[in-house]
Short mmCIF file of C-alpha atoms and ligand atoms in Angstrom, two decimals:
data_model
loop_
_atom_site.label_atom_id
_atom_site.label_comp_id
_atom_site.label_asym_id
_atom_site.label_seq_id
_atom_site.Cartn_x
_atom_site.Cartn_y
_atom_site.Cartn_z
CA MET A 7 45.73 19.27 -0.10
CA ASN A 8 42.38 18.86 1.24
CA THR A 9 39.81 21.62 -0.33
CA PRO A 10 36.19 22.09 0.41
CA GLU A 11 34.61 20.22 -2.90
CA ASN A 12 36.42 17.23 -1.66
CA LEU A 13 35.87 16.28 1.37
CA ALA A 14 34.22 13.34 2.57
CA GLN A 15 30.87 13.45 4.20
CA ILE A 16 31.54 10.18 6.35
CA GLY A 17 34.86 8.67 7.01
CA VAL A 18 34.67 4.37 8.26
CA VAL A 19 36.81 3.37 10.73
CA GLY A 20 37.78 -0.12 10.65
CA LEU A 21 37.66 -1.75 7.18
CA ALA A 22 37.44 -5.93 8.50
CA VAL A 23 34.33 -6.46 5.82
CA MET A 24 31.74 -4.76 8.36
CA GLY A 25 33.72 -2.32 7.89
CA SER A 26 34.54 -2.46 4.57
CA ASN A 27 30.92 -3.71 3.15
CA LEU A 28 29.69 0.01 4.85
CA ALA A 29 31.96 2.31 2.86
CA ARG A 30 31.24 1.03 0.46
CA ASN A 31 27.17 1.38 1.30
CA PHE A 32 27.62 4.69 1.73
CA ALA A 33 29.82 5.39 -1.63
CA SER A 34 27.90 3.45 -3.86
CA ARG A 35 25.31 6.09 -3.28
CA GLY A 36 27.60 9.05 -3.85
CA HIS A 37 29.32 9.82 -0.68
CA THR A 38 32.69 10.45 -0.48
CA VAL A 39 33.86 8.50 2.18
CA ALA A 40 37.58 9.18 3.80
CA VAL A 41 38.33 4.64 4.97
CA TYR A 42 41.11 4.40 7.59
CA ASN A 43 42.29 0.72 9.32
CA ARG A 44 44.76 0.35 12.07
CA SER A 45 47.18 -1.05 9.76
CA PRO A 46 47.62 0.08 5.71
CA GLU A 47 47.03 -3.27 4.03
CA LYS A 48 43.63 -3.53 5.17
CA THR A 49 43.42 0.02 3.51
CA ARG A 50 44.64 -0.56 0.31
CA THR A 51 42.88 -4.06 -0.10
CA LEU A 52 39.26 -1.89 -0.42
CA ILE A 53 41.30 0.67 -3.05
CA ALA A 54 42.61 -1.72 -4.59
CA GLU A 55 39.45 -3.69 -4.38
CA HIS A 56 36.76 -1.52 -4.85
CA GLY A 57 38.34 1.89 -5.48
CA THR A 58 36.44 2.92 -8.81
CA ASP A 59 32.69 2.54 -6.12
CA GLY A 60 33.10 5.47 -5.50
CA ASN A 61 34.56 8.44 -3.99
CA PHE A 62 36.71 7.06 -1.63
CA ILE A 63 39.80 9.37 0.95
CA ALA A 64 41.98 6.88 2.66
CA SER A 65 44.22 8.01 4.76
CA GLU A 66 47.06 5.96 6.60
CA THR A 67 47.14 8.69 9.99
CA ILE A 68 44.05 8.78 12.07
CA GLU A 69 44.60 13.08 11.68
CA ASP A 70 45.11 12.84 7.68
CA PHE A 71 41.47 10.72 8.38
CA VAL A 72 40.12 13.24 10.47
CA ALA A 73 41.22 16.05 7.83
CA SER A 74 40.16 14.50 4.89
CA LEU A 75 36.16 14.79 6.88
CA GLU A 76 33.74 17.68 6.25
CA ARG A 77 32.59 19.74 9.04
CA PRO A 78 31.71 19.22 11.45
CA ARG A 79 33.18 15.83 10.92
CA LYS A 80 31.15 12.27 11.22
CA ALA A 81 33.51 9.12 11.41
CA ILE A 82 32.00 5.01 12.22
CA ILE A 83 34.24 2.73 14.12
CA MET A 84 32.90 -0.39 12.93
CA VAL A 85 36.28 -2.35 15.07
CA GLN A 86 35.63 -5.12 17.61
CA ALA A 87 33.86 -3.76 20.76
CA GLY A 88 35.30 -3.30 24.45
CA PRO A 89 39.37 -1.45 24.72
CA ALA A 90 39.62 -1.48 20.92
CA THR A 91 36.91 0.80 20.80
CA ASP A 92 37.99 3.12 23.83
CA ALA A 93 41.44 3.16 21.96
CA VAL A 94 39.98 4.56 18.98
CA ILE A 95 37.74 6.86 20.35
CA SER A 96 40.58 8.96 21.91
CA GLN A 97 42.05 9.17 19.23
CA LEU A 98 39.18 10.43 16.94
CA ALA A 99 39.20 12.78 19.72
CA ASP A 100 41.71 14.09 19.47
CA ALA A 101 42.18 14.90 16.70
CA MET A 102 38.55 15.98 16.81
CA GLU A 103 37.17 19.25 17.09
CA ASP A 104 34.05 20.82 18.64
CA GLY A 105 30.39 19.42 17.72
CA ASP A 106 32.12 16.50 15.03
CA ILE A 107 30.80 13.01 15.39
CA ILE A 108 31.70 9.96 16.56
CA ILE A 109 29.93 7.31 15.63
CA ASP A 110 29.91 3.81 16.63
CA GLY A 111 29.29 1.04 15.13
CA GLY A 112 29.83 -2.99 16.71
CA ASN A 113 28.27 -4.29 19.30
CA ALA A 114 28.89 -2.71 22.31
CA LEU A 115 28.15 -3.28 25.94
CA PHE A 116 25.11 -0.36 26.00
CA ASN A 117 26.85 0.89 29.79
CA ASP A 118 30.16 1.53 28.01
CA THR A 119 27.98 3.42 25.42
CA ILE A 120 26.54 5.71 28.33
CA ARG A 121 29.92 6.28 29.87
CA ARG A 122 32.13 7.04 26.43
CA GLU A 123 28.78 9.62 25.65
CA LYS A 124 29.42 11.66 28.81
CA GLU A 125 32.37 11.09 27.92
CA MET A 126 32.40 12.74 24.58
CA ALA A 127 29.87 15.48 25.70
CA GLU A 128 32.91 17.19 28.01
CA ARG A 129 34.98 17.35 25.94
CA ASN A 130 32.17 18.56 23.05
CA ARG A 131 32.12 16.07 20.87
CA HIS A 132 29.48 14.37 19.51
CA PHE A 133 29.20 10.30 20.48
CA VAL A 134 26.79 7.83 19.42
CA GLY A 135 26.36 4.76 19.98
CA ALA A 136 24.92 2.90 16.80
CA GLY A 137 23.76 -1.24 16.07
CA ILE A 138 23.75 -1.94 12.96
CA SER A 139 22.20 -5.61 12.23
CA GLY A 140 22.03 -7.60 8.88
CA GLY A 141 25.65 -9.08 8.57
CA GLU A 142 27.73 -8.35 6.24
CA GLU A 143 25.17 -8.29 3.88
CA GLY A 144 23.71 -6.45 4.73
CA ALA A 145 26.34 -3.99 5.50
CA LEU A 146 27.30 -3.61 1.57
CA ASN A 147 23.37 -3.24 0.37
CA GLY A 148 20.89 -2.05 3.06
CA PRO A 149 21.22 -3.09 6.94
CA SER A 150 18.90 -1.97 9.80
CA ILE A 151 20.57 0.52 11.73
CA MET A 152 19.54 1.65 15.39
CA PRO A 153 21.63 4.67 16.33
CA GLY A 154 21.66 6.51 19.92
CA GLY A 155 23.14 9.28 21.24
CA PRO A 156 21.81 13.36 21.04
CA LYS A 157 19.06 14.44 19.05
CA GLU A 158 21.42 16.45 17.61
CA SER A 159 23.59 13.66 16.20
CA TRP A 160 20.79 12.48 14.33
CA GLU A 161 19.89 16.09 12.57
CA THR A 162 22.85 15.70 11.55
CA LEU A 163 23.63 11.80 10.47
CA GLY A 164 19.67 11.42 9.29
CA PRO A 165 20.01 11.80 6.02
CA LEU A 166 23.55 9.74 5.34
CA LEU A 167 22.20 6.65 7.96
CA GLU A 168 18.91 6.90 6.08
CA SER A 169 20.40 6.30 2.05
CA ILE A 170 22.63 3.35 3.07
CA ALA A 171 19.80 1.68 4.97
CA ALA A 172 17.42 -0.93 3.97
CA VAL A 173 13.64 0.54 2.96
CA VAL A 174 10.56 -1.16 3.48
CA ASP A 175 7.85 0.08 2.16
CA GLY A 176 9.24 3.26 1.32
CA THR A 177 10.54 3.86 5.10
CA PRO A 178 13.77 2.97 5.57
CA CYS A 179 15.21 1.50 7.93
CA VAL A 180 16.70 3.26 10.61
CA THR A 181 15.87 5.67 13.00
CA HIS A 182 16.76 7.55 16.16
CA ILE A 183 15.76 5.91 19.16
CA GLY A 184 17.10 7.68 21.77
CA PRO A 185 19.97 9.26 23.88
CA ASP A 186 23.33 8.30 24.89
CA GLY A 187 22.96 4.24 25.07
CA ALA A 188 19.37 4.01 23.96
CA GLY A 189 20.89 2.33 20.67
CA HIS A 190 23.10 -0.51 21.74
CA PHE A 191 20.39 -1.25 23.69
CA VAL A 192 18.12 -2.28 21.25
CA LYS A 193 20.29 -3.55 18.86
CA MET A 194 21.35 -6.04 22.00
CA VAL A 195 17.89 -6.91 22.84
CA HIS A 196 17.20 -7.50 18.45
CA ASN A 197 20.38 -9.93 19.24
CA GLY A 198 19.08 -12.00 21.80
CA ILE A 199 15.47 -11.85 20.07
CA GLU A 200 17.72 -13.57 17.19
CA TYR A 201 18.96 -15.78 19.81
CA ALA A 202 15.51 -17.35 20.79
CA ASP A 203 14.32 -17.11 16.67
CA MET A 204 16.62 -19.09 15.79
CA GLN A 205 16.81 -21.93 18.73
CA VAL A 206 13.57 -22.17 17.74
CA ILE A 207 14.27 -22.42 14.75
CA GLY A 208 16.77 -25.21 15.24
CA GLU A 209 14.24 -27.22 17.59
CA ALA A 210 11.52 -27.53 15.24
CA TYR A 211 14.63 -28.99 13.03
CA GLN A 212 15.52 -30.67 15.86
CA LEU A 213 11.51 -33.09 16.08
CA LEU A 214 11.73 -32.56 11.95
CA ARG A 215 14.88 -34.69 11.98
CA PHE A 216 14.82 -37.31 15.11
CA GLY A 217 11.48 -37.56 15.64
CA ALA A 218 9.53 -37.88 12.45
CA GLY A 219 12.62 -39.22 10.84
CA MET A 220 13.27 -36.78 7.90
CA GLU A 221 15.67 -35.63 5.67
CA PRO A 222 17.61 -32.34 6.28
CA ALA A 223 16.17 -31.29 1.98
CA GLU A 224 12.34 -33.17 3.22
CA ILE A 225 13.05 -29.91 5.96
CA ALA A 226 14.56 -27.80 3.14
CA ASP A 227 11.07 -27.74 1.70
CA VAL A 228 8.95 -27.37 4.73
CA PHE A 229 10.94 -24.79 6.06
CA ALA A 230 10.43 -23.82 2.39
CA GLU A 231 7.30 -23.16 2.04
CA TRP A 232 6.78 -22.20 5.92
CA ASN A 233 8.30 -19.14 4.18
CA ARG A 234 6.02 -18.35 2.33
CA GLY A 235 3.27 -17.81 5.14
CA ASP A 236 3.28 -16.51 8.57
CA LEU A 237 7.23 -16.86 8.96
CA ASP A 238 8.23 -15.19 6.16
CA SER A 239 11.83 -14.06 7.71
CA TYR A 240 15.52 -14.26 7.07
CA LEU A 241 15.91 -16.50 9.32
CA ILE A 242 13.76 -19.16 8.05
CA GLU A 243 14.87 -18.70 4.88
CA ILE A 244 18.35 -18.88 5.35
CA THR A 245 17.87 -22.69 7.24
CA ALA A 246 16.07 -23.94 3.35
CA GLU A 247 19.59 -22.79 2.28
CA VAL A 248 21.20 -24.72 5.14
CA LEU A 249 20.04 -27.15 5.41
CA ARG A 250 20.30 -27.88 1.09
CA GLN A 251 23.95 -27.47 1.25
CA VAL A 252 26.09 -30.58 0.88
CA ASP A 253 29.62 -30.95 2.41
CA ALA A 254 31.63 -31.16 -1.11
CA GLU A 255 34.23 -33.59 0.94
CA THR A 256 32.09 -36.29 2.45
CA GLY A 257 28.60 -36.32 0.24
CA LYS A 258 26.82 -35.99 3.06
CA PRO A 259 24.32 -32.55 4.16
CA LEU A 260 26.66 -30.08 6.08
CA VAL A 261 24.40 -30.06 8.14
CA ASP A 262 25.40 -32.47 9.60
CA VAL A 263 28.90 -32.52 9.57
CA ILE A 264 28.92 -29.77 12.06
CA LEU A 265 30.04 -29.19 14.74
CA ASP A 266 26.81 -29.59 17.20
CA ALA A 267 28.28 -26.63 19.77
CA ALA A 268 27.23 -23.52 19.32
CA GLY A 269 29.20 -19.98 19.58
CA GLN A 270 28.17 -16.42 20.90
CA LYS A 271 30.11 -13.59 21.25
CA GLY A 272 28.11 -12.28 23.98
CA THR A 273 24.47 -10.43 23.72
CA GLY A 274 22.51 -12.64 23.87
CA ARG A 275 24.14 -13.32 27.22
CA TRP A 276 24.14 -9.61 28.02
CA THR A 277 20.25 -9.21 26.84
CA VAL A 278 19.86 -12.64 30.12
CA LYS A 279 22.04 -10.67 32.39
CA GLU A 280 20.26 -6.96 32.16
CA ALA A 281 16.24 -8.57 31.93
CA LEU A 282 17.52 -10.63 35.02
CA ASP A 283 18.37 -6.78 37.13
CA LEU A 284 15.69 -5.49 35.21
CA GLY A 285 12.82 -8.53 36.82
CA VAL A 286 11.77 -8.91 33.29
CA PRO A 287 11.21 -12.34 32.59
CA VAL A 288 13.13 -13.14 28.95
CA THR A 289 12.67 -17.09 28.76
CA GLY A 290 13.01 -17.49 25.78
CA ILE A 291 15.96 -16.02 25.18
CA GLY A 292 17.54 -17.42 28.69
CA GLU A 293 16.98 -21.16 27.26
CA ALA A 294 18.64 -20.19 24.16
CA VAL A 295 21.96 -18.81 25.85
CA PHE A 296 21.89 -21.61 27.68
CA ALA A 297 20.97 -23.67 25.67
CA ARG A 298 24.16 -22.71 23.00
CA ALA A 299 26.48 -22.70 26.70
CA LEU A 300 25.60 -26.73 27.10
CA SER A 301 25.50 -27.48 23.39
CA SER A 302 28.76 -26.20 23.45
CA SER A 303 29.54 -28.27 27.13
CA LEU A 304 31.49 -30.48 24.49
CA ASP A 305 33.26 -33.38 27.36
CA GLN A 306 30.49 -32.85 30.16
CA ARG A 307 27.75 -34.37 26.93
CA LYS A 308 29.95 -36.49 26.01
CA ALA A 309 29.74 -38.03 29.59
CA ALA A 310 25.94 -38.11 29.66
CA GLN A 311 25.19 -39.41 26.44
CA GLY A 312 23.97 -42.97 26.61
CA ASN A 313 24.57 -42.94 30.02
CA LEU A 314 21.54 -40.87 32.06
CA PRO A 315 18.65 -43.19 32.56
CA THR A 316 15.78 -42.59 29.51
CA GLY A 317 12.86 -43.17 31.21
CA ALA A 318 10.05 -45.21 29.38
CA LEU A 319 10.25 -43.31 25.09
CA LYS A 320 7.86 -43.43 22.38
CA THR A 321 8.59 -43.78 18.70
CA PHE A 322 7.25 -40.98 16.48
CA GLN A 323 5.86 -44.46 14.78
CA GLU A 324 4.98 -46.03 18.06
CA LEU A 325 2.64 -42.37 18.63
CA ASN A 326 0.71 -42.82 15.47
CA LEU A 327 1.62 -39.72 14.86
CA ASP A 328 0.42 -38.74 10.68
CA LYS A 329 3.33 -36.96 9.71
CA GLU A 330 1.95 -34.16 7.84
CA ARG A 331 -0.15 -32.56 10.91
CA PHE A 332 3.36 -32.85 12.17
CA VAL A 333 4.02 -30.64 10.45
CA GLU A 334 1.91 -28.45 10.60
CA ASP A 335 1.82 -28.58 14.60
CA VAL A 336 5.64 -28.01 14.84
CA ARG A 337 5.44 -25.17 12.39
CA ARG A 338 2.70 -23.99 14.71
CA ALA A 339 4.05 -24.14 18.10
CA LEU A 340 8.15 -21.79 16.51
CA TYR A 341 5.38 -19.41 15.62
CA ALA A 342 3.68 -19.94 19.24
CA SER A 343 7.74 -19.64 21.17
CA LYS A 344 8.79 -17.53 18.36
CA LEU A 345 5.51 -14.84 19.30
CA VAL A 346 6.05 -15.36 23.20
CA ALA A 347 10.01 -14.10 22.66
CA TYR A 348 9.47 -11.02 20.12
CA SER A 349 6.64 -10.17 23.14
CA GLN A 350 9.13 -10.96 26.14
CA GLY A 351 12.14 -9.12 24.01
CA PHE A 352 9.24 -6.01 23.84
CA ASP A 353 9.29 -5.89 27.68
CA GLU A 354 13.22 -5.73 28.52
CA ILE A 355 12.55 -2.81 25.82
CA LYS A 356 10.05 -0.95 27.70
CA ALA A 357 11.95 -2.35 31.30
CA GLY A 358 15.14 -1.07 30.02
CA SER A 359 13.74 2.92 28.37
CA ASP A 360 11.72 3.43 31.48
CA GLU A 361 14.48 3.00 34.03
CA TYR A 362 17.23 4.85 31.48
CA GLY A 363 14.49 7.64 30.92
CA TRP A 364 15.46 6.69 26.28
CA GLY A 365 11.73 7.45 25.36
CA VAL A 366 12.04 4.47 23.47
CA ASP A 367 9.01 3.67 21.04
CA PRO A 368 8.13 -0.10 19.67
CA ARG A 369 6.73 0.80 16.88
CA ASP A 370 9.33 2.30 15.53
CA LEU A 371 11.25 -0.28 16.48
CA ALA A 372 8.81 -3.25 14.88
CA THR A 373 9.76 -0.76 11.61
CA ILE A 374 13.09 -0.98 11.10
CA TRP A 375 13.39 -4.26 12.40
CA ARG A 376 11.16 -5.18 9.14
CA GLY A 377 13.58 -4.81 6.75
CA GLY A 378 17.92 -5.25 7.14
CA CYS A 379 18.43 -7.00 9.67
CA ILE A 380 18.90 -10.18 11.00
CA ILE A 381 15.06 -10.37 12.53
CA ARG A 382 13.26 -9.38 9.69
CA ALA A 383 10.38 -10.72 8.82
CA LYS A 384 6.50 -10.63 7.36
CA PHE A 385 4.70 -10.45 10.90
CA LEU A 386 6.51 -7.80 12.23
CA ASN A 387 4.35 -5.55 10.38
CA ARG A 388 1.58 -6.88 12.71
CA ILE A 389 4.41 -5.48 16.05
CA VAL A 390 3.89 -2.46 14.17
CA GLU A 391 -0.18 -2.62 13.78
CA ALA A 392 -0.33 -3.69 17.15
CA TYR A 393 1.83 -1.06 18.51
CA ASP A 394 -0.53 0.84 16.49
CA ASN A 395 -3.70 0.20 17.82
CA ASP A 396 -2.10 0.55 21.67
CA PRO A 397 1.00 2.48 22.52
CA ALA A 398 0.68 0.73 25.96
CA LEU A 399 -0.06 -2.82 25.08
CA PRO A 400 0.45 -4.23 27.90
CA ALA A 401 2.65 -7.07 26.30
CA LEU A 402 2.43 -7.95 22.75
CA LEU A 403 0.69 -11.29 23.47
CA LEU A 404 -2.05 -9.60 24.59
CA ASP A 405 -3.21 -7.37 21.10
CA PRO A 406 -6.00 -8.94 19.83
CA TYR A 407 -4.40 -10.53 15.91
CA PHE A 408 -1.79 -12.18 18.21
CA LYS A 409 -4.29 -13.31 20.58
CA GLY A 410 -6.45 -14.40 17.74
CA GLU A 411 -2.66 -16.09 16.42
CA LEU A 412 -2.50 -17.65 19.82
CA GLY A 413 -6.22 -19.22 19.75
CA ASP A 414 -5.17 -21.21 16.33
CA LEU A 415 -1.41 -22.13 17.71
CA ILE A 416 -2.11 -23.59 21.48
CA ASP A 417 -3.10 -26.85 20.88
CA SER A 418 -1.00 -27.61 18.86
CA TRP A 419 1.81 -26.07 21.18
CA ARG A 420 0.80 -28.31 23.97
CA GLU A 421 1.08 -31.13 21.28
CA VAL A 422 4.31 -30.91 20.72
CA VAL A 423 5.27 -30.40 23.89
CA ILE A 424 4.43 -33.57 25.30
CA VAL A 425 5.76 -34.88 21.68
CA ALA A 426 8.55 -34.14 21.91
CA THR A 427 8.91 -35.33 25.64
CA GLN A 428 7.65 -38.77 25.34
CA LEU A 429 10.20 -38.65 22.34
CA GLY A 430 12.59 -38.24 23.88
CA LEU A 431 13.49 -34.31 22.21
CA PRO A 432 15.01 -31.03 24.44
CA VAL A 433 12.88 -28.54 22.94
CA PRO A 434 13.58 -26.15 26.02
CA VAL A 435 12.22 -22.92 24.08
CA PHE A 436 9.28 -24.28 23.14
CA SER A 437 8.54 -25.66 26.91
CA SER A 438 9.35 -22.85 28.43
CA SER A 439 7.31 -20.31 26.51
CA LEU A 440 4.75 -22.24 26.96
CA SER A 441 4.67 -22.43 30.98
CA TYR A 442 5.50 -18.83 30.20
CA TYR A 443 2.46 -18.35 28.26
CA ASP A 444 0.73 -20.86 30.87
CA SER A 445 2.30 -18.70 34.23
CA LEU A 446 1.49 -14.70 33.13
CA ARG A 447 -3.29 -15.99 32.10
CA ALA A 448 -2.60 -17.88 35.40
CA GLU A 449 -5.10 -17.31 37.91
CA ARG A 450 -2.66 -17.74 41.03
CA LEU A 451 1.35 -18.88 41.22
CA PRO A 452 2.65 -20.52 44.05
CA ALA A 453 4.40 -17.30 44.41
CA ALA A 454 2.04 -17.74 47.40
CA ILE A 455 3.62 -20.90 48.68
CA ILE A 456 7.26 -18.98 47.67
CA GLN A 457 5.49 -15.53 50.25
CA GLY A 458 4.83 -18.29 53.13
CA GLN A 459 8.47 -20.12 52.49
CA ARG A 460 10.37 -16.61 52.66
CA ASP A 461 8.12 -15.72 55.45
CA PHE A 462 8.36 -18.74 57.64
CA PHE A 463 12.08 -18.80 57.68
CA GLY A 464 12.92 -14.87 56.88
CA ALA A 465 10.34 -12.88 58.29
CA HIS A 466 10.26 -11.41 55.12
CA THR A 467 6.43 -10.64 55.05
CA TYR A 468 3.83 -11.55 52.57
CA ARG A 469 0.38 -9.62 51.45
CA ARG A 470 -3.17 -9.94 51.23
CA ILE A 471 -5.41 -10.80 48.85
CA ASP A 472 -8.88 -9.78 50.96
CA LYS A 473 -7.16 -6.31 52.38
CA GLU A 474 -4.38 -3.73 52.12
CA GLY A 475 -1.36 -4.31 54.02
CA THR A 476 2.11 -6.29 54.31
CA PHE A 477 1.88 -9.64 56.83
CA HIS A 478 3.31 -11.76 58.90
CA THR A 479 2.39 -15.15 60.76
CA GLN A 480 4.57 -14.97 64.43
CA TRP A 481 5.73 -19.21 62.70
CA SER A 482 7.53 -19.66 66.07
CA GLY A 483 4.63 -18.48 68.84
CA ASP A 484 1.47 -19.11 68.40
CA ARG A 485 1.58 -18.83 64.49
CA SER A 486 -0.67 -15.25 65.15
CA GLU A 487 -0.81 -12.60 61.70
CA ILE A 488 0.43 -9.36 62.77
CA GLU A 489 0.55 -5.87 60.64
CA SER A 490 4.29 -5.70 59.78
C1 6PG B 523 23.59 -8.76 13.32
C2 6PG B 523 24.36 -9.78 14.17
C3 6PG B 523 25.25 -9.30 14.27
C4 6PG B 523 25.35 -10.37 15.53
C5 6PG B 523 26.88 -12.19 15.29
C6 6PG B 523 27.25 -12.74 15.74
O1 6PG B 523 22.46 -8.01 14.39
O2 6PG B 523 24.17 -8.69 12.24
O3 6PG B 523 23.26 -9.82 14.67
O4 6PG B 523 25.49 -8.09 15.26
O5 6PG B 523 27.07 -9.77 16.61
O6 6PG B 523 25.97 -12.59 14.12
O7 6PG B 523 26.58 -13.02 17.05
P1 6PG B 523 26.98 -14.83 17.63
O8 6PG B 523 28.25 -14.76 17.75
O9 6PG B 523 26.56 -14.14 19.17
O10 6PG B 523 25.62 -15.34 16.99
#
């Protein structure tokens, strides 16, 4: 019999590693946690292995699970995004009562979350789409959490989520992001930035390994050194670990036996697709997504390897490059390209927030991304300061601090893109980010000729720099200009 004193403050549905770790995290903070998994084995395993870590109430039916939750009931779904999530939402909504809260902690597409939130509101259920970042370790010891949904739900959920989130300078890495799909939207962009972050690290590795001829262990030392400076971040830290790892079977560096074909579950793609619709040039994230796709086009790559003219390449030695100088130049190119990716990511978040009316505060995001999440990094403190100083910053790159940083980075950035080209090494994000940067600051862009072309073949008109209005040149007639 469930009596009030032994009901659970929070419940978790879906007990794969992420779900189990999240449940254990709640239990480790003193909460009574209801747990349920469609196949009971996972529930039994969690209790067998970690039942003494705290107060769990295990159920083998959704109905018993819901009955074990104190009102207003709060259940977090940690199952695969898509139909599985819809199925669990429906089961929970049927078993729950008015005012109860369903939280989707998976990487759901924010449009699905907007739909689900509406559907659940019609049934007097609260629905919260919450991005949860930090992987398995983060779920257990402190993730960064990005809940959307009704403000009213946050009043109830906030203290619970704050109790399990990572904490930086005394501030939990969780806040209410905004209504309906806002949480899953910013998680999606977080992942897009993550892709770009990982790709620029990969490009730096590529240059040091196949340009400068450094061994993985030596490059690991370089990354460990970079991790003590402006690039201090989780991804730089783990890259050094990956580079140090020796494959037990062959005795070779593990990185040399891993197939160079990158997987992607989809959040990076979603970020780019949405940016295209919003008209936001997330070039760094886009190139990172395409780089993963190209790397996985193994048959096409095999057909192209050694089968395409290279042109006149140079070797590192022929370019007479100083290795220490080159390493520092690569660090600066990585940092500059990373800045572009974050600036573009925040542009997309602003555009999404404006489009959907969410009122997302970029300062809040930078604050909760300082810890727990995959892109956690020291320089996020600088992004917080940037938006503190000017909440309406037109672009992160234009913050005075970052402008100053770019002043120190730009020459190396250009040099590295040139050298990579001469070495014949691909740096899609380094180079596209530099072109984005030069486009952003350019006095005139090739768009003028594009407008002329569009007007010539489609009479799509153009504007002028010297007067208001829209105009068309009568290309097939006397080529006089008329105001359209
Ligand atoms: C996180 C991660 C996580 C991501 C997986 C795999 O924030 O904890 O971003 O949500 O889904 O790491 O992502 P990809 O398969 O897309 O690389």
